[in-house]
PDB file of C-alpha atoms in Angstrom:
ATOM      1  CA  GLN A   1     -41.975 -31.042  33.538  1.00 83.00           C
ATOM      2  CA  VAL A   2     -45.348 -31.785  31.985  1.00 91.00           C
ATOM      3  CA  GLN A   3     -46.648 -35.278  31.330  1.00 95.00           C
ATOM      4  CA  LEU A   4     -49.074 -35.948  28.492  1.00 97.00           C
ATOM      5  CA  VAL A   5     -50.921 -39.248  28.665  1.00 97.00           C
ATOM      6  CA  GLU A   6     -52.999 -40.495  25.756  1.00 97.00           C
ATOM      7  CA  SER A   7     -55.848 -42.973  25.965  1.00 97.00           C
ATOM      8  CA  GLY A   8     -58.709 -44.235  23.839  1.00 98.00           C
ATOM      9  CA  GLY A   9     -56.884 -46.081  21.098  1.00 97.00           C
ATOM     10  CA  GLY A  10     -57.881 -49.545  19.976  1.00 97.00           C
ATOM     11  CA  LEU A  11     -58.871 -51.861  17.165  1.00 98.00           C
ATOM     12  CA  VAL A  12     -61.955 -50.899  15.159  1.00 98.00           C
ATOM     13  CA  GLN A  13     -63.476 -51.698  11.805  1.00 98.00           C
ATOM     14  CA  ALA A  14     -63.563 -49.288   8.911  1.00 98.00           C
ATOM     15  CA  GLY A  15     -66.386 -46.797   9.272  1.00 98.00           C
ATOM     16  CA  GLU A  16     -66.402 -46.864  13.063  1.00 98.00           C
ATOM     17  CA  SER A  17     -65.464 -44.112  15.487  1.00 98.00           C
ATOM     18  CA  LEU A  18     -62.978 -43.565  18.298  1.00 98.00           C
ATOM     19  CA  ARG A  19     -62.268 -40.723  20.657  1.00 98.00           C
ATOM     20  CA  LEU A  20     -58.735 -40.163  21.836  1.00 98.00           C
ATOM     21  CA  SER A  21     -57.966 -38.233  25.000  1.00 98.00           C
ATOM     22  CA  CYS A  22     -54.759 -36.616  26.142  1.00 98.00           C
ATOM     23  CA  ALA A  23     -54.564 -35.667  29.788  1.00 97.00           C
ATOM     24  CA  ALA A  24     -51.914 -33.199  30.923  1.00 96.00           C
ATOM     25  CA  SER A  25     -50.314 -33.223  34.354  1.00 95.00           C
ATOM     26  CA  ARG A  26     -50.675 -29.451  34.633  1.00 91.00           C
ATOM     27  CA  SER A  27     -52.844 -26.689  33.288  1.00 92.00           C
ATOM     28  CA  ILE A  28     -52.998 -26.517  29.516  1.00 91.00           C
ATOM     29  CA  SER A  29     -54.348 -22.987  29.448  1.00 89.00           C
ATOM     30  CA  SER A  30     -50.796 -21.695  28.991  1.00 87.00           C
ATOM     31  CA  PHE A  31     -50.138 -23.946  26.016  1.00 92.00           C
ATOM     32  CA  ASN A  32     -49.916 -22.077  22.727  1.00 91.00           C
ATOM     33  CA  VAL A  33     -50.700 -25.149  20.709  1.00 94.00           C
ATOM     34  CA  LEU A  34     -52.046 -28.608  21.355  1.00 96.00           C
ATOM     35  CA  ALA A  35     -52.016 -31.161  18.582  1.00 98.00           C
ATOM     36  CA  TRP A  36     -52.322 -34.768  17.537  1.00 98.00           C
ATOM     37  CA  TYR A  37     -49.738 -36.438  15.321  1.00 98.00           C
ATOM     38  CA  ARG A  38     -49.704 -39.968  13.973  1.00 98.00           C
ATOM     39  CA  GLN A  39     -47.076 -42.318  12.691  1.00 98.00           C
ATOM     40  CA  ALA A  40     -47.881 -45.263  10.473  1.00 96.00           C
ATOM     41  CA  PRO A  41     -45.446 -48.183  10.148  1.00 90.00           C
ATOM     42  CA  GLY A  42     -42.533 -47.217   7.929  1.00 93.00           C
ATOM     43  CA  LYS A  43     -43.708 -43.631   7.581  1.00 96.00           C
ATOM     44  CA  GLN A  44     -42.775 -40.317   9.108  1.00 97.00           C
ATOM     45  CA  ARG A  45     -44.793 -38.770  11.875  1.00 97.00           C
ATOM     46  CA  GLU A  46     -47.385 -36.375  10.472  1.00 98.00           C
ATOM     47  CA  LEU A  47     -49.614 -33.692  11.903  1.00 98.00           C
ATOM     48  CA  VAL A  48     -53.237 -34.787  12.107  1.00 98.00           C
ATOM     49  CA  ALA A  49     -54.842 -31.812  13.823  1.00 98.00           C
ATOM     50  CA  LYS A  50     -53.863 -28.871  15.952  1.00 97.00           C
ATOM     51  CA  ILE A  51     -55.721 -26.386  18.076  1.00 96.00           C
ATOM     52  CA  PRO A  52     -54.121 -23.132  19.161  1.00 91.00           C
ATOM     53  CA  ASN A  53     -55.008 -21.243  22.301  1.00 85.00           C
ATOM     54  CA  ARG A  54     -56.482 -18.634  20.034  1.00 84.00           C
ATOM     55  CA  GLY A  55     -57.402 -19.017  16.424  1.00 80.00           C
ATOM     56  CA  LEU A  56     -58.646 -21.688  14.114  1.00 90.00           C
ATOM     57  CA  THR A  57     -58.069 -25.404  14.228  1.00 95.00           C
ATOM     58  CA  ASN A  58     -56.040 -27.008  11.495  1.00 96.00           C
ATOM     59  CA  TYR A  59     -56.380 -30.489   9.973  1.00 98.00           C
ATOM     60  CA  HIS A  60     -54.506 -32.784   7.663  1.00 97.00           C
ATOM     61  CA  PRO A  61     -56.442 -32.870   4.370  1.00 98.00           C
ATOM     62  CA  SER A  62     -57.065 -36.597   4.692  1.00 97.00           C
ATOM     63  CA  VAL A  63     -59.012 -36.194   7.958  1.00 98.00           C
ATOM     64  CA  LYS A  64     -60.956 -32.991   7.288  1.00 97.00           C
ATOM     65  CA  GLY A  65     -64.648 -33.526   7.873  1.00 97.00           C
ATOM     66  CA  ARG A  66     -64.033 -36.783   9.775  1.00 98.00           C
ATOM     67  CA  PHE A  67     -61.880 -35.759  12.751  1.00 98.00           C
ATOM     68  CA  THR A  68     -62.457 -33.022  15.300  1.00 98.00           C
ATOM     69  CA  ILE A  69     -59.889 -31.729  17.770  1.00 97.00           C
ATOM     70  CA  SER A  70     -61.021 -29.961  20.916  1.00 95.00           C
ATOM     71  CA  ARG A  71     -59.563 -28.865  24.231  1.00 93.00           C
ATOM     72  CA  ASP A  72     -61.041 -28.588  27.684  1.00 93.00           C
ATOM     73  CA  ASN A  73     -58.819 -26.273  29.685  1.00 90.00           C
ATOM     74  CA  ALA A  74     -60.784 -26.969  32.868  1.00 94.00           C
ATOM     75  CA  LYS A  75     -59.979 -30.683  32.596  1.00 96.00           C
ATOM     76  CA  ASN A  76     -56.471 -30.178  31.184  1.00 96.00           C
ATOM     77  CA  THR A  77     -57.406 -32.488  28.347  1.00 97.00           C
ATOM     78  CA  VAL A  78     -57.320 -32.407  24.583  1.00 97.00           C
ATOM     79  CA  TYR A  79     -59.475 -34.720  22.503  1.00 98.00           C
ATOM     80  CA  LEU A  80     -59.513 -36.121  19.009  1.00 98.00           C
ATOM     81  CA  GLN A  81     -62.896 -37.370  17.883  1.00 98.00           C
ATOM     82  CA  MET A  82     -62.509 -39.636  14.880  1.00 98.00           C
ATOM     83  CA  HIS A  83     -65.404 -40.728  12.685  1.00 98.00           C
ATOM     84  CA  SER A  84     -65.609 -42.810   9.512  1.00 98.00           C
ATOM     85  CA  LEU A  85     -62.247 -44.360  10.224  1.00 98.00           C
ATOM     86  CA  LYS A  86     -60.302 -45.846   7.338  1.00 98.00           C
ATOM     87  CA  PRO A  87     -57.513 -48.455   7.289  1.00 97.00           C
ATOM     88  CA  GLU A  88     -55.101 -45.682   6.284  1.00 97.00           C
ATOM     89  CA  ASP A  89     -55.807 -43.983   9.618  1.00 98.00           C
ATOM     90  CA  THR A  90     -53.944 -46.817  11.327  1.00 98.00           C
ATOM     91  CA  GLY A  91     -50.929 -45.744  13.330  1.00 98.00           C
ATOM     92  CA  ILE A  92     -49.652 -44.589  16.668  1.00 98.00           C
ATOM     93  CA  TYR A  93     -51.283 -41.325  17.675  1.00 98.00           C
ATOM     94  CA  PHE A  94     -49.234 -38.896  19.725  1.00 98.00           C
ATOM     95  CA  CYS A  95     -50.355 -35.912  21.715  1.00 98.00           C
ATOM     96  CA  PHE A  96     -48.203 -32.789  21.478  1.00 97.00           C
ATOM     97  CA  GLY A  97     -48.196 -29.564  23.431  1.00 96.00           C
ATOM     98  CA  ALA A  98     -46.133 -26.409  23.174  1.00 94.00           C
ATOM     99  CA  ARG A  99     -45.952 -23.586  25.681  1.00 91.00           C
ATOM    100  CA  PRO A 100     -43.841 -20.455  25.937  1.00 90.00           C
ATOM    101  CA  GLY A 101     -40.929 -20.126  28.324  1.00 85.00           C
ATOM    102  CA  GLY A 102     -37.167 -20.146  28.470  1.00 81.00           C
ATOM    103  CA  LEU A 103     -35.359 -19.242  25.274  1.00 83.00           C
ATOM    104  CA  GLY A 104     -37.533 -20.996  22.747  1.00 84.00           C
ATOM    105  CA  GLY A 105     -40.461 -22.423  24.606  1.00 89.00           C
ATOM    106  CA  TYR A 106     -41.102 -25.989  25.675  1.00 92.00           C
ATOM    107  CA  ASP A 107     -42.425 -28.904  23.648  1.00 94.00           C
ATOM    108  CA  TYR A 108     -43.989 -32.009  25.144  1.00 96.00           C
ATOM    109  CA  TRP A 109     -44.968 -35.372  23.671  1.00 97.00           C
ATOM    110  CA  GLY A 110     -47.084 -38.185  24.992  1.00 97.00           C
ATOM    111  CA  GLN A 111     -46.069 -41.815  24.711  1.00 97.00           C
ATOM    112  CA  GLY A 112     -48.614 -42.587  22.007  1.00 97.00           C
ATOM    113  CA  THR A 113     -51.703 -44.726  21.666  1.00 98.00           C
ATOM    114  CA  GLN A 114     -52.237 -47.320  18.947  1.00 98.00           C
ATOM    115  CA  VAL A 115     -55.152 -47.005  16.557  1.00 98.00           C
ATOM    116  CA  THR A 116     -55.761 -49.914  14.208  1.00 98.00           C
ATOM    117  CA  VAL A 117     -58.521 -49.823  11.607  1.00 98.00           C
ATOM    118  CA  SER A 118     -59.346 -53.075   9.871  1.00 97.00           C
ATOM    119  CA  SER A 119     -60.980 -53.240   6.466  1.00 94.00           C
TER     120      SER A 119
END
């Protein structure tokens, strides 16, 4: 079993920055995909950014140019650097990881970290 633990959330004002971290309890080098999702109150969870083991990163259109996802395999950590935050970025941010194995692979979720952006 793999544990993903997010940190770095908080309350900020519009225009400010935050960096979220997601630490894994085991090596992430075997993970096909690492990603950040968010869920705003009353809304469905949506993909914010993902970074594959190989290939290009992918972003939700609303965060392109403001957010950057990165991974440090040596530290077993994935990051989400967020700049120019907007009130609509408010939500619970979840870390997600997927790795191959078994019949269909394994998916893991963190417990989430709250990001609140005030106007």
